[in-house]
Every structure is written in C-alpha cells, then in structure tokens.
Tab-separated table of C-alpha atoms and ligand atoms in Angstrom:
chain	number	residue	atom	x	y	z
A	7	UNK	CA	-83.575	-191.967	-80.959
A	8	UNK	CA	-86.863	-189.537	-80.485
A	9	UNK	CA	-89.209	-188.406	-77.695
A	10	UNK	CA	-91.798	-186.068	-78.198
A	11	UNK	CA	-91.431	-185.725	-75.051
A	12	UNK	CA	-87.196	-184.595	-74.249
A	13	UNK	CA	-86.674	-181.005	-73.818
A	14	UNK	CA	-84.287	-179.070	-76.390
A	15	UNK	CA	-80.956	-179.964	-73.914
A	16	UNK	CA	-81.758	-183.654	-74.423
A	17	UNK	CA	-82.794	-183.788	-77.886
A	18	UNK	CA	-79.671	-181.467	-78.682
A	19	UNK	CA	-77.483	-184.448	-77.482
A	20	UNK	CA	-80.053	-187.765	-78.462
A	21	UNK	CA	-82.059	-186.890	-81.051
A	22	UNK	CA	-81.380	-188.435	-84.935
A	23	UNK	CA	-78.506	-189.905	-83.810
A	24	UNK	CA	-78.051	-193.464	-83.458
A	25	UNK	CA	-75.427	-195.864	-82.594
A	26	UNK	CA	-73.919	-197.075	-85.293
A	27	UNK	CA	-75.686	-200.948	-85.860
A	28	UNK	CA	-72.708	-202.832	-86.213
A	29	UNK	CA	-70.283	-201.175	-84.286
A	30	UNK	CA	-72.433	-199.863	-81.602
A	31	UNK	CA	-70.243	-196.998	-81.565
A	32	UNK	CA	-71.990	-194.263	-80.213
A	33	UNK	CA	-70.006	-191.577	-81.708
A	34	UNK	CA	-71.066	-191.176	-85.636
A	35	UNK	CA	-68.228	-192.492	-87.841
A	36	UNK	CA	-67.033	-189.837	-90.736
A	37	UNK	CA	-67.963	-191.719	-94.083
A	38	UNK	CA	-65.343	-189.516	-96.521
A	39	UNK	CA	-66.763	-191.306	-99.670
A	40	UNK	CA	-67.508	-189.715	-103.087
A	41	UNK	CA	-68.288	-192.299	-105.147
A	42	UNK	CA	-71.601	-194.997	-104.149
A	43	UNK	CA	-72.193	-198.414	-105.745
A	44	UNK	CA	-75.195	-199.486	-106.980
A	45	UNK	CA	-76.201	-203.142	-108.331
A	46	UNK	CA	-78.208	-202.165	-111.357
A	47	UNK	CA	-78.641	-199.039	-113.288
A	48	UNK	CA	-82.149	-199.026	-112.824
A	49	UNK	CA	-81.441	-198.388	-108.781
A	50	UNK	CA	-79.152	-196.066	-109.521
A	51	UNK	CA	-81.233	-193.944	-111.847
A	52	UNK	CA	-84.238	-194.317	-109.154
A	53	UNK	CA	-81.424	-192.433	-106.510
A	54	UNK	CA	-80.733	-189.982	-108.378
A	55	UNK	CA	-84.307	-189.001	-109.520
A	56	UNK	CA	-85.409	-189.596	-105.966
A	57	UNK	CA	-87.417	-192.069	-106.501
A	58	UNK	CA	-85.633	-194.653	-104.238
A	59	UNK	CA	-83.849	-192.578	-100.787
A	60	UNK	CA	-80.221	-193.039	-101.293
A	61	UNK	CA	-76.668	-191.227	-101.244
A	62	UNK	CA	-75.008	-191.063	-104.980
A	63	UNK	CA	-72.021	-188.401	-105.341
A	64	UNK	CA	-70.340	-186.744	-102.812
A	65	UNK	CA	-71.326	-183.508	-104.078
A	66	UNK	CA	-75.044	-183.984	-103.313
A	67	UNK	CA	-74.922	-185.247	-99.729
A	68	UNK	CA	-72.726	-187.674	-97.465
A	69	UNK	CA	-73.960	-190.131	-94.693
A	70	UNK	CA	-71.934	-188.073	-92.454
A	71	UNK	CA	-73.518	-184.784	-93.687
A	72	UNK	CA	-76.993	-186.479	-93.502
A	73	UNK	CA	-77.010	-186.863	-89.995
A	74	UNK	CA	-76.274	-183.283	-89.214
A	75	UNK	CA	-78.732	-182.475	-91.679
A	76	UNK	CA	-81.376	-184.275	-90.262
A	77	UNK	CA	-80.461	-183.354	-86.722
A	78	UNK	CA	-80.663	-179.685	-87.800
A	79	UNK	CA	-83.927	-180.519	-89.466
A	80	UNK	CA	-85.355	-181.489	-86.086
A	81	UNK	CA	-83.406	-178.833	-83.675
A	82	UNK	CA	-85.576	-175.711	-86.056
A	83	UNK	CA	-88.875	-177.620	-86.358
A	84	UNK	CA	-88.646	-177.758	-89.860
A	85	UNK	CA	-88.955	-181.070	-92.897
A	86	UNK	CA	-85.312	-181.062	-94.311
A	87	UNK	CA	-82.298	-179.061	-93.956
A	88	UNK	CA	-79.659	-178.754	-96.117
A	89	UNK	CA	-75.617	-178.131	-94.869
A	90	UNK	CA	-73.183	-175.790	-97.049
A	91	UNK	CA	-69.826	-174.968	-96.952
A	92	UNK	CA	-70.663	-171.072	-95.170
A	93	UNK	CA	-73.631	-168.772	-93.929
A	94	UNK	CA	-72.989	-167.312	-97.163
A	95	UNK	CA	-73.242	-170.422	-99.197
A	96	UNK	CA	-76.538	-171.102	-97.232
A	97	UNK	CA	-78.027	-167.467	-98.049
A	98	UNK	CA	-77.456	-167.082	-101.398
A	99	UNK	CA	-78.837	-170.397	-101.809
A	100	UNK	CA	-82.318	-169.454	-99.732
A	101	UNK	CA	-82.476	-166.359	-101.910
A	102	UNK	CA	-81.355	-168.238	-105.213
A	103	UNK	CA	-84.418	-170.551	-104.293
A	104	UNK	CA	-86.751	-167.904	-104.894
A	105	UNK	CA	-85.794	-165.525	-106.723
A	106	UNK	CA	-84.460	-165.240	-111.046
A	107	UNK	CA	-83.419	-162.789	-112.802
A	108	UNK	CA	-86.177	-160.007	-112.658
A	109	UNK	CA	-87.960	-160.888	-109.499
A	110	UNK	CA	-87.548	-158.493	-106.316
A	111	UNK	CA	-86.820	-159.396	-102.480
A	112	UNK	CA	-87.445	-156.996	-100.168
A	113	UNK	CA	-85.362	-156.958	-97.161
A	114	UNK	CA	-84.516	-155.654	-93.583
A	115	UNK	CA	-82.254	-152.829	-93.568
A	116	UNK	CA	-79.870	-154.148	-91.202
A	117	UNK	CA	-78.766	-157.164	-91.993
A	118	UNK	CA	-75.240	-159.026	-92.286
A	119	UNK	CA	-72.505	-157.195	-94.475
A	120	UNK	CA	-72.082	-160.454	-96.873
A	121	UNK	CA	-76.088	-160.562	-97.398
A	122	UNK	CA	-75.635	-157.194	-98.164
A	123	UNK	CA	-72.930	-157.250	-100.647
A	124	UNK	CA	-74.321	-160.254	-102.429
A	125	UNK	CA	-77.752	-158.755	-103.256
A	126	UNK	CA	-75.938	-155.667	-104.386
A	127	UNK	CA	-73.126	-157.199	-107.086
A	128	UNK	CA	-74.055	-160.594	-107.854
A	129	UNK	CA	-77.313	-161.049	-107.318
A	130	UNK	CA	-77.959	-157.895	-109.062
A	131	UNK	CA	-75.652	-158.877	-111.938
A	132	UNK	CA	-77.925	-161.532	-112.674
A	133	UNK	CA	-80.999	-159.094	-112.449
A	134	UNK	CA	-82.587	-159.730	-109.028
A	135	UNK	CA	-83.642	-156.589	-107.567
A	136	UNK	CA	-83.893	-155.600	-103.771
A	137	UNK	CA	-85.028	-152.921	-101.733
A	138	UNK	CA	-83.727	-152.835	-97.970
A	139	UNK	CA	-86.377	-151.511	-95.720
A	140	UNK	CA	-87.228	-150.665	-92.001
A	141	UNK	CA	-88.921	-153.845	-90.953
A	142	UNK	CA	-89.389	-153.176	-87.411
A	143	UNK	CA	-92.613	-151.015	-89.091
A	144	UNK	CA	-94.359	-154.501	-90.780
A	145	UNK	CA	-96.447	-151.764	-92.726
A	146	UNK	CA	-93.075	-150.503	-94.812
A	147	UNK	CA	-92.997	-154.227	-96.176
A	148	UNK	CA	-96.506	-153.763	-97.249
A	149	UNK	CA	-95.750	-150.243	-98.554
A	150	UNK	CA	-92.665	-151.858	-100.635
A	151	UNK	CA	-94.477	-154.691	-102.194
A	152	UNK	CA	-93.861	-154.233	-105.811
A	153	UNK	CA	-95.949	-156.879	-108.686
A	154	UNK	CA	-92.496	-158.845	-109.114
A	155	UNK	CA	-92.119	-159.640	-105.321
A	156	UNK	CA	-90.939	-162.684	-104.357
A	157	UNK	CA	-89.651	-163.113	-101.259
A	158	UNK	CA	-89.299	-161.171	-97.850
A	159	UNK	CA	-85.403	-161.214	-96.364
A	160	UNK	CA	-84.872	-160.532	-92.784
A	161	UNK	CA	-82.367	-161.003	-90.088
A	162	UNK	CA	-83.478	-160.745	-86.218
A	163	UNK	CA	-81.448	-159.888	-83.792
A	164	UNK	CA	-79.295	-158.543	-86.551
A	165	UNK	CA	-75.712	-158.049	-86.850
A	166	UNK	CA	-74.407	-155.530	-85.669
A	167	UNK	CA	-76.931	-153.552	-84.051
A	168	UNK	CA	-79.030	-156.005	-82.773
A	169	UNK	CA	-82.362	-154.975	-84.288
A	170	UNK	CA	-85.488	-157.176	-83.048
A	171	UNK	CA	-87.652	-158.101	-85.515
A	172	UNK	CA	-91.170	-159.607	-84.672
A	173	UNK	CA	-91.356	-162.520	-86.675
A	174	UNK	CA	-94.829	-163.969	-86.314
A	175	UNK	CA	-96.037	-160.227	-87.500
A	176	UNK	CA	-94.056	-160.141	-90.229
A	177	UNK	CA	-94.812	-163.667	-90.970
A	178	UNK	CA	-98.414	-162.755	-91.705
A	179	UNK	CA	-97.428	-160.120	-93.830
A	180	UNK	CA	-95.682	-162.882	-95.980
A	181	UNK	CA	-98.663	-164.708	-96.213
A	182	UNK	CA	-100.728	-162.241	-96.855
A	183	UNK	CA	-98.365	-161.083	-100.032
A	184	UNK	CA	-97.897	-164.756	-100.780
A	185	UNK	CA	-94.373	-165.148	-100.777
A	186	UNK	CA	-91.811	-167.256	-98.167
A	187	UNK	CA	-90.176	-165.050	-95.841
A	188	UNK	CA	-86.295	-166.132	-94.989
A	189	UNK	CA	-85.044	-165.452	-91.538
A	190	UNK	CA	-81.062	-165.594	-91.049
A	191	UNK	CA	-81.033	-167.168	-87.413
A	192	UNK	CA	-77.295	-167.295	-87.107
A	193	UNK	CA	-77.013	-164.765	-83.359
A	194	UNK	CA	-79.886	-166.980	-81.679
A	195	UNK	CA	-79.011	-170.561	-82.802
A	196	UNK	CA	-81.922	-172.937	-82.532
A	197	UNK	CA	-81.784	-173.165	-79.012
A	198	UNK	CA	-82.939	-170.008	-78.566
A	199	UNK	CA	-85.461	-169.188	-81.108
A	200	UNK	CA	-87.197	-171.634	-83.985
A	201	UNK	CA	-88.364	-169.060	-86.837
A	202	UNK	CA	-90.509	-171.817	-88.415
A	203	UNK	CA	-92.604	-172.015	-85.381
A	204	UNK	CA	-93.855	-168.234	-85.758
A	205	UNK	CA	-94.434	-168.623	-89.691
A	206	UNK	CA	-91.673	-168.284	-91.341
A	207	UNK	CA	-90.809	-170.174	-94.313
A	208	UNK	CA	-87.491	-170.861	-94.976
A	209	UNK	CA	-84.335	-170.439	-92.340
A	210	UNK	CA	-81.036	-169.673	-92.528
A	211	UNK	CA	-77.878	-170.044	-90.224
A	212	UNK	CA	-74.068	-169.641	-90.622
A	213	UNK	CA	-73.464	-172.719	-88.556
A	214	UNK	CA	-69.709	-171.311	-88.366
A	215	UNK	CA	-70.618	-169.371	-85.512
A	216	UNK	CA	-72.757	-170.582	-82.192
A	217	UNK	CA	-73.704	-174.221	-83.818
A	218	UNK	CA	-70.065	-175.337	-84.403
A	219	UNK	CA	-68.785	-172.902	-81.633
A	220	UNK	CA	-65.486	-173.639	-81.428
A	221	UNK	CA	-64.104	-171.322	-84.858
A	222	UNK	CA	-62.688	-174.184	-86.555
A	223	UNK	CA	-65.429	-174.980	-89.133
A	224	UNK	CA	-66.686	-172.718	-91.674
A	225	UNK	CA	-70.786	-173.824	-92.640
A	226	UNK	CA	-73.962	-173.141	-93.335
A	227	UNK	CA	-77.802	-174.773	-92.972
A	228	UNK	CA	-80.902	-174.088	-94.274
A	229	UNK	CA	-84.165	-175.279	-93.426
A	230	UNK	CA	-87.575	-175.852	-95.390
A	231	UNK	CA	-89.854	-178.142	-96.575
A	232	UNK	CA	-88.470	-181.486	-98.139
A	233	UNK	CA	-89.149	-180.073	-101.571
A	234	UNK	CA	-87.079	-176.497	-101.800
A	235	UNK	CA	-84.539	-178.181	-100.159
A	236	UNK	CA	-84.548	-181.170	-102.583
A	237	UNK	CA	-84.462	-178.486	-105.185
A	238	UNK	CA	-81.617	-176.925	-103.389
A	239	UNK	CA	-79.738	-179.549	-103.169
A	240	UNK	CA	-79.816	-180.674	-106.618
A	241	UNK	CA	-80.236	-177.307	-108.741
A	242	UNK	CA	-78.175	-174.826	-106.486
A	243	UNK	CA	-75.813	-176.629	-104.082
A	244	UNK	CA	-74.788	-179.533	-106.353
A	245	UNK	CA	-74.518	-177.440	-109.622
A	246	UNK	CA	-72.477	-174.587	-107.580
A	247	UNK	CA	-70.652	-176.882	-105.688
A	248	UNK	CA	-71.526	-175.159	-102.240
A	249	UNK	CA	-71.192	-178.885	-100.496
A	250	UNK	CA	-69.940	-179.319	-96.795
A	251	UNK	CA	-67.482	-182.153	-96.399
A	252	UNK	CA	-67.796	-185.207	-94.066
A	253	UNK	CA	-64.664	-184.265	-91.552
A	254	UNK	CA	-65.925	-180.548	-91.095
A	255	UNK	CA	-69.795	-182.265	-90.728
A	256	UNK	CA	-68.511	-184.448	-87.998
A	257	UNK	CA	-66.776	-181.669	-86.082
A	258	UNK	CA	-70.076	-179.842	-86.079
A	259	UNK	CA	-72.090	-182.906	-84.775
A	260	UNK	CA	-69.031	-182.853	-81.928
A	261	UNK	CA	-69.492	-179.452	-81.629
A	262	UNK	CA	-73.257	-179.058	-81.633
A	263	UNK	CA	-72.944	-181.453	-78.170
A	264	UNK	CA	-72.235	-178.873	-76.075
A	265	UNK	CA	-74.605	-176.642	-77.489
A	266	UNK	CA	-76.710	-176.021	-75.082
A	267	UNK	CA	-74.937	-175.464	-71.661
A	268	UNK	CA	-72.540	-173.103	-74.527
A	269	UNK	CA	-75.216	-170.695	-75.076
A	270	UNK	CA	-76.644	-170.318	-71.609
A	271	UNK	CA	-73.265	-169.302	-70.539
A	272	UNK	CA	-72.638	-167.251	-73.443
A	273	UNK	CA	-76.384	-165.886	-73.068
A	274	UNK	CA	-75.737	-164.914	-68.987
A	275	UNK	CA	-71.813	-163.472	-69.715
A	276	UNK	CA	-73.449	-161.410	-71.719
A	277	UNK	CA	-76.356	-160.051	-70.122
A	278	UNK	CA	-73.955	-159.181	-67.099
A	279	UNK	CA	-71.678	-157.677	-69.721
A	280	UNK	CA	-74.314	-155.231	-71.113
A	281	UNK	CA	-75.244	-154.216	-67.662
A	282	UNK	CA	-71.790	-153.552	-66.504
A	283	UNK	CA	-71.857	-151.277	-70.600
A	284	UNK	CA	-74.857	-149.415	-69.588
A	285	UNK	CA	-74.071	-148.017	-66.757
A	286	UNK	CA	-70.271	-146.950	-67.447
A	287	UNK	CA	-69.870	-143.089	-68.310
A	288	UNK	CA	-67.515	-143.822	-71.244
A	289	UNK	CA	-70.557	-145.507	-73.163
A	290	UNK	CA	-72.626	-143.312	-75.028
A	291	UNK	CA	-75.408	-146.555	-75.955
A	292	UNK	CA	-75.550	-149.979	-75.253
A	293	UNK	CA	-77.527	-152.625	-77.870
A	294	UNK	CA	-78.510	-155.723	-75.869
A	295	UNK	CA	-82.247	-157.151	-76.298
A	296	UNK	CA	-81.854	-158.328	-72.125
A	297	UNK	CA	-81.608	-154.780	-71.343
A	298	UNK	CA	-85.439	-153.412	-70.678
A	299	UNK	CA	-84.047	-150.259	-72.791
A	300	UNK	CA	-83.805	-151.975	-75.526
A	301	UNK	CA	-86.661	-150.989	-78.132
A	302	UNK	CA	-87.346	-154.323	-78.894
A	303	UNK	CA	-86.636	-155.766	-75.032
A	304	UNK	CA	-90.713	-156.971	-75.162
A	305	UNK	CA	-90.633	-159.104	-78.692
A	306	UNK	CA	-87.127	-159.940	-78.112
A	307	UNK	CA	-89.185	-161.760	-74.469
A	308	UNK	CA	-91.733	-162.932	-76.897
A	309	UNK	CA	-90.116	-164.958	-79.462
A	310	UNK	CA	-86.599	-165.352	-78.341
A	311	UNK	CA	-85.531	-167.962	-74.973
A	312	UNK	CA	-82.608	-166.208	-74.357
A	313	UNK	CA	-80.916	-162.961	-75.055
A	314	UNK	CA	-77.772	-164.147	-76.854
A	315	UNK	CA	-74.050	-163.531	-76.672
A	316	UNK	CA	-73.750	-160.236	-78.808
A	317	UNK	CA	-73.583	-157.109	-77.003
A	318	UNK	CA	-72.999	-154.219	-79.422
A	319	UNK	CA	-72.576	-150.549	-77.834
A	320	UNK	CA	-71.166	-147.138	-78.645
A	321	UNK	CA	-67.789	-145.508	-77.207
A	322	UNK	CA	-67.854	-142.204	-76.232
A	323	UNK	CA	-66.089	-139.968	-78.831
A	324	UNK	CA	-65.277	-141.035	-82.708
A	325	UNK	CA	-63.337	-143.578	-84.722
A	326	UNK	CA	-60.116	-143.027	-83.057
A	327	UNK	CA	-61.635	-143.336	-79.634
A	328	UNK	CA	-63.556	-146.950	-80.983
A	329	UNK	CA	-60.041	-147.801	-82.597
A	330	UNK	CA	-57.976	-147.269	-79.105
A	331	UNK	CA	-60.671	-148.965	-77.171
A	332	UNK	CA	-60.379	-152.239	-79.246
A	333	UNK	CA	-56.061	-151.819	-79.416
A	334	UNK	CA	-56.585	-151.643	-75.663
A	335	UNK	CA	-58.023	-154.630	-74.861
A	336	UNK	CA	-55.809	-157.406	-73.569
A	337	UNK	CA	-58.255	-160.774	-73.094
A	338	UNK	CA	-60.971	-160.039	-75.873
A	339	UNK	CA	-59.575	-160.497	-78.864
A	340	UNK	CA	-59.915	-158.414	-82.387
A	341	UNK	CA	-61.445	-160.592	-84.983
A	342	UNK	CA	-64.273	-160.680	-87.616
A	343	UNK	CA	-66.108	-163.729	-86.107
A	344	UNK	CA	-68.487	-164.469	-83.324
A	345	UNK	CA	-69.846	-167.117	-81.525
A	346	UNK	CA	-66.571	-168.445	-80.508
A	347	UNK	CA	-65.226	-169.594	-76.852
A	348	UNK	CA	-62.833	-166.299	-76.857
A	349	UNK	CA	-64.370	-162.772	-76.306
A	350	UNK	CA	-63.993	-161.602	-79.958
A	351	UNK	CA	-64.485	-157.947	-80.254
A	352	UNK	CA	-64.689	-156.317	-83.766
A	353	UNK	CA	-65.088	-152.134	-84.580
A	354	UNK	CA	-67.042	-152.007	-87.785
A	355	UNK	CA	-66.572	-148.487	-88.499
A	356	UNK	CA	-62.503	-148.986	-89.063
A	357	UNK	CA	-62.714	-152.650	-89.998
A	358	UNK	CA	-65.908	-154.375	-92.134
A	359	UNK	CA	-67.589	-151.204	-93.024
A	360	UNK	CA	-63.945	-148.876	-93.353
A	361	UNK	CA	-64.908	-148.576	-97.522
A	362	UNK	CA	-68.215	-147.449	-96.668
A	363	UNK	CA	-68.431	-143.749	-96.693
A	364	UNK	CA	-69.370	-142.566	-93.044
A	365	UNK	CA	-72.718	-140.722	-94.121
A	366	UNK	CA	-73.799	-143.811	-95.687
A	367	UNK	CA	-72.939	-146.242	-92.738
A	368	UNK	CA	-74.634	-144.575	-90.602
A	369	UNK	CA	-77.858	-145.178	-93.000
A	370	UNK	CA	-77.170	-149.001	-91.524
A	371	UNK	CA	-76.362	-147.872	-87.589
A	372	UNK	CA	-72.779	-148.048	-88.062
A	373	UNK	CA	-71.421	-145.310	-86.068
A	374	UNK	CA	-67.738	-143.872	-85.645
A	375	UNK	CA	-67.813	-145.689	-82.118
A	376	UNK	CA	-70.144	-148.745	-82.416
A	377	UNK	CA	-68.044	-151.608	-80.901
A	378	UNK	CA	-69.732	-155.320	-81.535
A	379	UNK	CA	-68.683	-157.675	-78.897
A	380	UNK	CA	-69.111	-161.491	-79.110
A	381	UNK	CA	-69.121	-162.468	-75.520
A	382	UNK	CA	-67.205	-165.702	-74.790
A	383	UNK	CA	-67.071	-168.516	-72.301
A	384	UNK	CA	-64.453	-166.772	-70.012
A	385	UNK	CA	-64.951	-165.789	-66.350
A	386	UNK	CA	-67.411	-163.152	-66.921
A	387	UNK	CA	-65.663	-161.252	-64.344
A	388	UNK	CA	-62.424	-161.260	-66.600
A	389	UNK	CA	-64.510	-159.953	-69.586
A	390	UNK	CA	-65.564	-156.870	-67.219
A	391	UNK	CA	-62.607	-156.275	-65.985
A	392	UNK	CA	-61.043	-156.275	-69.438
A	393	UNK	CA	-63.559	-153.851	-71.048
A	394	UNK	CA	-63.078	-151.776	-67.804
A	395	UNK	CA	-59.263	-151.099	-68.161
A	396	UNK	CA	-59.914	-150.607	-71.662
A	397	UNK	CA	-62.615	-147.752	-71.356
A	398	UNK	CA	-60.102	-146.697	-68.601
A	399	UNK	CA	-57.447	-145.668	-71.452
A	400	UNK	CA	-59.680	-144.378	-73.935
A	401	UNK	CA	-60.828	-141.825	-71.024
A	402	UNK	CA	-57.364	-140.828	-69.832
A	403	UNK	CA	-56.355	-140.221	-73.635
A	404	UNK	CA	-59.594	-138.065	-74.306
A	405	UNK	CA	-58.217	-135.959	-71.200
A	406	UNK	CA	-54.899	-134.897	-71.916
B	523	PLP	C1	-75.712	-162.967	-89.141
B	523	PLP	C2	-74.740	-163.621	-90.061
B	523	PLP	N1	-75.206	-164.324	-91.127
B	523	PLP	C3	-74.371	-164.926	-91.984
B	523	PLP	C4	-73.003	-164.857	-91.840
B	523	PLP	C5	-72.109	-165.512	-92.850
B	523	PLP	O1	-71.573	-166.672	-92.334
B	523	PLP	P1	-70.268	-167.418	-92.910
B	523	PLP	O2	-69.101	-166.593	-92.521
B	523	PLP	O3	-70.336	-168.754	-92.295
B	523	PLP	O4	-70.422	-167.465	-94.394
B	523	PLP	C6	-72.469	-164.150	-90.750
B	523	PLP	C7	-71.014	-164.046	-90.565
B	523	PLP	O5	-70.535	-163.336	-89.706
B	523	PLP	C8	-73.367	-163.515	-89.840
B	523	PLP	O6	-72.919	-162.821	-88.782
C-alpha cells in the first residue's frame, strides 16, 4: 500500500507492506529459508546475475528482510536499502563501497567510537587513509581535500556530544569535490530527518537503536541508489557475511510500528530533561540541539523535525564526580546503548573512552564529567526526579 499523499505516521505503519495474498494476514509472516528453488538453470542464473528479480541464498537477502528493506527504502527517500547484522556492519560497508586500499575519506571529528576505531585499525590495515576534521567549518573539508579523496564521512547530531552538522552545505561541498558524502543517521531516525533529501548520497543507521527500539535486535541499514546497494549486497555483505536474519527482520518491522508516537515521546522527555540540566547548579554544560544555546540550535531547526532523545551534559567536578553521579542513579540505568524504552545513561570518560588518554579525549569533547543520557519512555517526571537526587549526592560528597 502507497499514498503520495499519507504523512510519515501513516506511511510508518502502511507503507510497503501488504497483506499477505493468500492468507490475508496482515502481519508479515517470517520466511526463515536459505535455500530457493528454481525450475531451470537458466532462471536461476538470470537471479543471481540480476537479470530476472528474485531471492536465491539466504545470505544475499530473505523475503522477510526484503520488506524491511524496502520499507526503509521508502521511510529515507532513497532507491534501495540494504539491512545488516549492526550499525557497524552497515558503516563499514558504506565506507567499503567507496573506498580501496589507497583512497582517503575525510571525516567529522566527532563521530561514533566504532566508526572511529574501524577507520583507524582495519580500514587502515588494508590502506584506506582518513583524516577527521571540524566539519561544522564546510571550508576545513575543502581545505582537507587531498587528489585520492573519495568520500566525505559525517555523523549529525553526533554521539556523544551532539554536534550539528548542516547537511545540505556540506552536501554541496561533496558535489563540488565529486565524491558521495555518507551521513550516519542513527540519533534522528528517519522520522526526524531524511539526509537524502538535503544531498547526501549514501545513509547510514544502526537500526539497533531508535528503529527497533526495544534493545532486543542488533542491525544495521543503509540507503542508496539501487546500484551501490546491489553492489553491496553482492560484493560486501554476501562475501563478508554481514546478513540480518528473518526472525530479528521481523522484530524490527514489529518494532518500527510504534515508531513514531516512540520518538515524539522520547523527543519531548527529553527536551524537558535538558531544561530541567541547564538550569541546575551542579551542571557545568548541557548538549541538547532544543536548547536555543546550543551552537547549532538554528540548523538543528532547519534540517531536523525534532530534537531527539540524547541529552549529553557535563557534571560539575571530574571523573569521580561523573562516576558517583551515574552509581547514584536509581531508575536510569548504566549501559552502552541508546534508543531504548529505559533511561540508559552511559559516562564515556570511565567507560567507552577509559583507554583513551585524557588529553587526547578531550581532542573528541570527551570530558572528565560528560554524562550521555538516552532519554526513555518513562514518566518524564521520574527521569527528573531521578537525575535530581542523583546531582543531590554528587553535591553533598563534593562538600564534606
Ligand atoms: C551513532 C552510532 N552509529 C553507529 C553505531 C553502531 O551501531 P551497532 O551497535 O548497531 O553496530 C552506534 C552504536 O552505539 C551509534 O551510536
């Protein structure tokens, strides 16, 4: 079912998917098969070459994993989308469609930790090379253009600090070097912000996060045109084995349901959240694109619907301070995911970036006391109240 016409809360629920035609079941049945049958050889060779559309080992695609593929496809605006087991399976892909050994990627400076370490181990084992840059300055990726460029890399809001990006202005940049920019749109979700729309090339999400939502499925999508991710499919995701599996696809097309109403609560928890951050005299910053202090508050209006559900701010004080804030909370939850029903709250400086020496985090915004919070879909009133006795101890410990 289609109509130009449905706004995104319709289409998230309607659109590319079908009831079955002989069952009439509305829900989409999981198809677990590996193996297809074909009734000559000729047929089959046509599937696989693509000659003929068709499904011909599990490894390449599913009927289940179709559906979400195509409903993906349709959510971002884009020709095809491909589904992988992670975000990371789904970024190394994008970048391994560009790039060989020898070509260079320029890319934001803040972007997620995994992006991070792949460029700098295995990617660069196999002789890509990378330079991170500022990229809220479009001129620095003009300044860093080097003859062996091949693709621009950026991540907007990013993780953790929440860095806007303007993508249409850096999307014009791309063109004008002549190379596909990538955007990882994992914190906004297609609801909230299409980066093919503004000129970007190729996207990226961890679909583990906001598009599942529920923390029970670990996956990834990208979207391009049909012929990358053709090429994807068959030269990247099929030889590395990065595949999604039908059960895990299903739970995402259950998941992705909700979607919508998800994120606008997660989206207004979290704006009350920040305010409640910003004003409290234990909080040194607060990093929230819905707060008009936020450096990129104006593009973050422009390109974005909604604010999203990641509020990232700084404790008063140093690690141990950031450490006993996060012990002290009794609803959020410690944990390295987001996107989740549960307030998930996660202190980079003592967990994911702990190996990085603290002159060098910083480089990346990662400060003794940053704190990123993944707001859930509690009472937001409970989430306040929570952070609030929290704060409470850190500042009675600071005292004595
Ligand atoms: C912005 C962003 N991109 C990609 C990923 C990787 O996703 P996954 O864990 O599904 O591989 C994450 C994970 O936290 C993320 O936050």
């Amino acid at each position: 079912m289609s109509n130009c016409n449905w706004k995104i809360d319709t289409r998230i629920i309607h659109e590319k998917l079908e009831p079955d035609k002989k069952t009439r079941a509305i829900v989409p049945s999981i198809t677990p098969a590996v193996a297809y049958s074909f009734s000559t050889a000729e047929e089959a060779a046509n599937v696989v070459s693509g000659l003929e559309d068709g499904i011909y080992y599990g490894r390449y695609g599913n009927p289940t994993i179709r559906q979400l593929e195509e409903k993906i496809a349709s959510l971002e605006f884009g020709e095809a989308a491909l589904a992988v087991s992670s975000g990371m399976a789904a970024i190394s892909t994008a970048l391994l469609s560009c790039l060989k050994s020898g070509d260079h990627v320029l890319v934001t400076k803040d972007v997620y930790g995994g992006t991070y370490s792949f460029l700098t181990s295995l990617a660069e084992r196999i002789g890509i090379k990378y330079d991170f840059v500022d990229c809220t300055n479009p001129q620095n990726i003009l300044d860093g253009v080097l003859p062996n460029t091949k693709a621009i890399y950026i991540e907007t809001p990013s993780n953790p600090n929440l860095t806007i990006l303007d993508i249409e202005k850096i999307a014009k940049v791309s063109k004008k070097i002549g190379v596909p920019l990538i955007i990882d749109n994992t914190f906004m979700s297609p609801i909230l912000q299409n980066p093919l729309l503004l000129g970007a090339d190729i996207v990226v999400h961890s679909g583990t996060k906001y598009i599942n939502g529920h923390g029970d499925v670990l996956c990834g999508f990208i979207v391009a045109d049909a012929d990358r991710i053709n090429m994807m499919r068959k030269k990247i995701m099929g030889d590395l084995g990065q595949n999604l599996n039908a059960f895990e696809a299903y739970l995402v097309i259950r998941g992705l349901k909700t979607m919508s109403i998800r994120i606008e609560k997660h989206c207004s928890n979290a704006q009350k959240v920040a305010e409640f951050l910003d004003s409290h005299p234990m909080i040194e910053k607060v990093y929230y694109p819905g707060l008009e202090s936020h450096p990129g508050h104006e593009i973050a209006k422009k390109q974005m619907r909604a604010m999203g559900g990641i509020v990232s701010f700084e404790v008063k004080g140093g690690i141990n301070e950031g450490k006993r804030f996060i012990n002290s909370l009794e609803l959020a939850m410690i944990s390295f995911s987001l996107g989740d029903p549960e307030t998930l709250v996660q202190h980079p400086a003592s967990m994911t970036h702990a190996q990085i020496p603290k002159e060098e985090r910083k480089k990346y915004g990662i400060t003794d006391g940053l704190i990123r919070l993944s707001v859930g879909l509690e009472d937001p009133q409970d989430i306040i109240n929570d952070l609030e006795q929290a704060l409470k101890k850190v500042e009675l410990a600071a005292s004595v």
